[in-house]
Amino acid sequence: MISIAVNEGYSMTQADVVAAFQNSPIDYVVHVKPPAGYDCPPGTLWQLCKSLYGLNTAAKDWYGEINDIFNSAYLKRLVTDACIFTNTDRSLVSVCLCRRYVDILAK
């Protein structure tokens, strides 16, 4: 993408979504133990409403959320690279290429 931007004279911008994994909704049931320090009866479990960093499906949940956001902005992912989104609205004069990258480190 950088070479495309340089060759075509496009400007580039970078953004970082802080706590992205904690902002993606989940459509399945996950129960967790309350963190230490909370005064809860023994055996209490909490049901998650949103994904957490560390869940096996956290990256997939975030990808689904950002994919929906990009689609609503007329950006469609490439068939050849699911992490690159392009502008599909031909009436726009500007060109938009978005690269999505999820940084998840294995323990």
PDB file of C-alpha atoms in Angstrom:
ATOM      1  CA  MET A   1       0.000   0.000   0.000  1.00  0.00           C
ATOM      2  CA  ILE A   2       2.837   2.376   0.739  1.00  0.00           C
ATOM      3  CA  SER A   3       4.258   1.901  -2.745  1.00  0.00           C
ATOM      4  CA  ILE A   4       0.824   2.563  -4.282  1.00  0.00           C
ATOM      5  CA  ALA A   5       0.467   5.766  -2.259  1.00  0.00           C
ATOM      6  CA  VAL A   6       3.957   6.971  -3.208  1.00  0.00           C
ATOM      7  CA  ASN A   7       3.576   6.123  -6.903  1.00  0.00           C
ATOM      8  CA  GLU A   8       0.145   7.744  -7.151  1.00  0.00           C
ATOM      9  CA  GLY A   9       0.957  10.759  -4.958  1.00  0.00           C
ATOM     10  CA  TYR A  10      -1.668   9.885  -2.330  1.00  0.00           C
ATOM     11  CA  SER A  11      -1.444  11.228   1.198  1.00  0.00           C
ATOM     12  CA  MET A  12      -1.381   8.669   4.013  1.00  0.00           C
ATOM     13  CA  THR A  13      -2.847   8.712   7.514  1.00  0.00           C
ATOM     14  CA  GLN A  14      -2.515   6.188  10.316  1.00  0.00           C
ATOM     15  CA  ALA A  15      -4.923   5.598  13.185  1.00  0.00           C
ATOM     16  CA  ASP A  16      -4.793   3.319  16.193  1.00  0.00           C
ATOM     17  CA  VAL A  17      -7.966   2.078  17.856  1.00  0.00           C
ATOM     18  CA  VAL A  18      -7.171   1.861  21.553  1.00  0.00           C
ATOM     19  CA  ALA A  19      -8.893  -1.026  23.338  1.00  0.00           C
ATOM     20  CA  ALA A  20     -10.397  -2.214  20.054  1.00  0.00           C
ATOM     21  CA  PHE A  21     -11.036  -5.718  21.341  1.00  0.00           C
ATOM     22  CA  GLN A  22     -13.041  -4.386  24.289  1.00  0.00           C
ATOM     23  CA  ASN A  23     -15.355  -2.492  21.928  1.00  0.00           C
ATOM     24  CA  SER A  24     -16.530  -5.370  19.780  1.00  0.00           C
ATOM     25  CA  PRO A  25     -19.875  -6.944  20.636  1.00  0.00           C
ATOM     26  CA  ILE A  26     -20.146 -10.706  20.945  1.00  0.00           C
ATOM     27  CA  ASP A  27     -23.036 -12.908  19.862  1.00  0.00           C
ATOM     28  CA  TYR A  28     -22.257 -15.902  22.055  1.00  0.00           C
ATOM     29  CA  VAL A  29     -22.274 -16.541  25.800  1.00  0.00           C
ATOM     30  CA  VAL A  30     -19.055 -16.198  27.815  1.00  0.00           C
ATOM     31  CA  HIS A  31     -18.955 -16.373  31.609  1.00  0.00           C
ATOM     32  CA  VAL A  32     -15.965 -15.163  33.633  1.00  0.00           C
ATOM     33  CA  LYS A  33     -15.073 -15.080  37.308  1.00  0.00           C
ATOM     34  CA  PRO A  34     -15.197 -11.586  38.846  1.00  0.00           C
ATOM     35  CA  PRO A  35     -11.781  -9.967  39.302  1.00  0.00           C
ATOM     36  CA  ALA A  36     -10.126 -10.169  42.708  1.00  0.00           C
ATOM     37  CA  GLY A  37     -11.284  -7.446  45.063  1.00  0.00           C
ATOM     38  CA  TYR A  38     -14.987  -7.524  44.153  1.00  0.00           C
ATOM     39  CA  ASP A  39     -17.292  -8.526  46.984  1.00  0.00           C
ATOM     40  CA  CYS A  40     -19.330 -11.248  45.308  1.00  0.00           C
ATOM     41  CA  PRO A  41     -20.786 -14.438  46.742  1.00  0.00           C
ATOM     42  CA  PRO A  42     -18.670 -17.545  46.086  1.00  0.00           C
ATOM     43  CA  GLY A  43     -19.359 -19.138  42.716  1.00  0.00           C
ATOM     44  CA  THR A  44     -20.543 -15.881  41.124  1.00  0.00           C
ATOM     45  CA  LEU A  45     -19.945 -15.594  37.379  1.00  0.00           C
ATOM     46  CA  TRP A  46     -20.332 -12.578  35.118  1.00  0.00           C
ATOM     47  CA  GLN A  47     -21.656 -12.767  31.552  1.00  0.00           C
ATOM     48  CA  LEU A  48     -19.683 -10.701  29.060  1.00  0.00           C
ATOM     49  CA  CYS A  49     -21.494  -8.240  26.800  1.00  0.00           C
ATOM     50  CA  LYS A  50     -18.396  -7.337  24.784  1.00  0.00           C
ATOM     51  CA  SER A  51     -15.230  -9.141  23.805  1.00  0.00           C
ATOM     52  CA  LEU A  52     -12.108  -9.076  25.948  1.00  0.00           C
ATOM     53  CA  TYR A  53      -8.469  -9.051  24.965  1.00  0.00           C
ATOM     54  CA  GLY A  54      -7.294 -12.595  25.561  1.00  0.00           C
ATOM     55  CA  LEU A  55     -10.417 -14.399  24.342  1.00  0.00           C
ATOM     56  CA  ASN A  56      -9.618 -16.828  21.540  1.00  0.00           C
ATOM     57  CA  THR A  57     -12.180 -15.083  19.341  1.00  0.00           C
ATOM     58  CA  ALA A  58     -11.259 -11.461  20.208  1.00  0.00           C
ATOM     59  CA  ALA A  59      -9.549 -10.742  16.877  1.00  0.00           C
ATOM     60  CA  LYS A  60     -12.425 -12.322  14.936  1.00  0.00           C
ATOM     61  CA  ASP A  61     -14.970 -10.277  16.918  1.00  0.00           C
ATOM     62  CA  TRP A  62     -13.063  -7.039  16.229  1.00  0.00           C
ATOM     63  CA  TYR A  63     -12.677  -7.896  12.535  1.00  0.00           C
ATOM     64  CA  GLY A  64     -16.441  -8.418  12.242  1.00  0.00           C
ATOM     65  CA  GLU A  65     -17.110  -5.071  13.911  1.00  0.00           C
ATOM     66  CA  ILE A  66     -14.626  -3.063  11.816  1.00  0.00           C
ATOM     67  CA  ASN A  67     -15.778  -4.850   8.659  1.00  0.00           C
ATOM     68  CA  ASP A  68     -19.347  -3.645   9.316  1.00  0.00           C
ATOM     69  CA  ILE A  69     -18.096  -0.086   9.921  1.00  0.00           C
ATOM     70  CA  PHE A  70     -16.036  -0.078   6.724  1.00  0.00           C
ATOM     71  CA  ASN A  71     -18.945  -1.512   4.718  1.00  0.00           C
ATOM     72  CA  SER A  72     -21.242   1.265   5.963  1.00  0.00           C
ATOM     73  CA  ALA A  73     -18.635   3.762   4.674  1.00  0.00           C
ATOM     74  CA  TYR A  74     -18.743   2.169   1.180  1.00  0.00           C
ATOM     75  CA  LEU A  75     -15.469   0.325   1.722  1.00  0.00           C
ATOM     76  CA  LYS A  76     -15.288  -3.283   0.575  1.00  0.00           C
ATOM     77  CA  ARG A  77     -12.543  -5.759   1.341  1.00  0.00           C
ATOM     78  CA  LEU A  78     -10.439  -7.211  -1.419  1.00  0.00           C
ATOM     79  CA  VAL A  79     -10.966 -10.846  -2.328  1.00  0.00           C
ATOM     80  CA  THR A  80      -7.198 -11.298  -2.553  1.00  0.00           C
ATOM     81  CA  ASP A  81      -6.428  -9.695   0.857  1.00  0.00           C
ATOM     82  CA  ALA A  82      -9.118  -9.613   3.553  1.00  0.00           C
ATOM     83  CA  CYS A  83      -7.249  -6.866   5.431  1.00  0.00           C
ATOM     84  CA  ILE A  84      -7.362  -4.262   2.662  1.00  0.00           C
ATOM     85  CA  PHE A  85     -10.535  -2.278   2.019  1.00  0.00           C
ATOM     86  CA  THR A  86     -11.120  -0.053  -1.017  1.00  0.00           C
ATOM     87  CA  ASN A  87     -13.626   2.617  -1.920  1.00  0.00           C
ATOM     88  CA  THR A  88     -16.450   1.167  -3.991  1.00  0.00           C
ATOM     89  CA  ASP A  89     -18.356   4.429  -4.560  1.00  0.00           C
ATOM     90  CA  ARG A  90     -17.202   5.487  -8.032  1.00  0.00           C
ATOM     91  CA  SER A  91     -18.867   8.916  -7.682  1.00  0.00           C
ATOM     92  CA  LEU A  92     -16.207  10.006  -5.191  1.00  0.00           C
ATOM     93  CA  VAL A  93     -13.193  11.848  -6.531  1.00  0.00           C
ATOM     94  CA  SER A  94     -10.834  10.740  -3.773  1.00  0.00           C
ATOM     95  CA  VAL A  95      -9.342   7.282  -3.413  1.00  0.00           C
ATOM     96  CA  CYS A  96      -9.468   5.450  -0.101  1.00  0.00           C
ATOM     97  CA  LEU A  97      -7.486   2.338   0.726  1.00  0.00           C
ATOM     98  CA  CYS A  98      -7.704   1.078   4.303  1.00  0.00           C
ATOM     99  CA  ARG A  99      -5.361  -1.473   5.804  1.00  0.00           C
ATOM    100  CA  ARG A 100      -6.623  -3.196   8.920  1.00  0.00           C
ATOM    101  CA  TYR A 101      -4.109  -4.924  11.131  1.00  0.00           C
ATOM    102  CA  VAL A 102      -4.780  -6.704  14.396  1.00  0.00           C
ATOM    103  CA  ASP A 103      -1.792  -6.978  16.681  1.00  0.00           C
ATOM    104  CA  ILE A 104      -2.322  -9.973  18.934  1.00  0.00           C
ATOM    105  CA  LEU A 105       0.691 -11.527  20.557  1.00  0.00           C
ATOM    106  CA  ALA A 106       0.735 -15.185  21.553  1.00  0.00           C
ATOM    107  CA  LYS A 107       1.646 -15.915  25.148  1.00  0.00           C
TER     108      LYS A 107
END
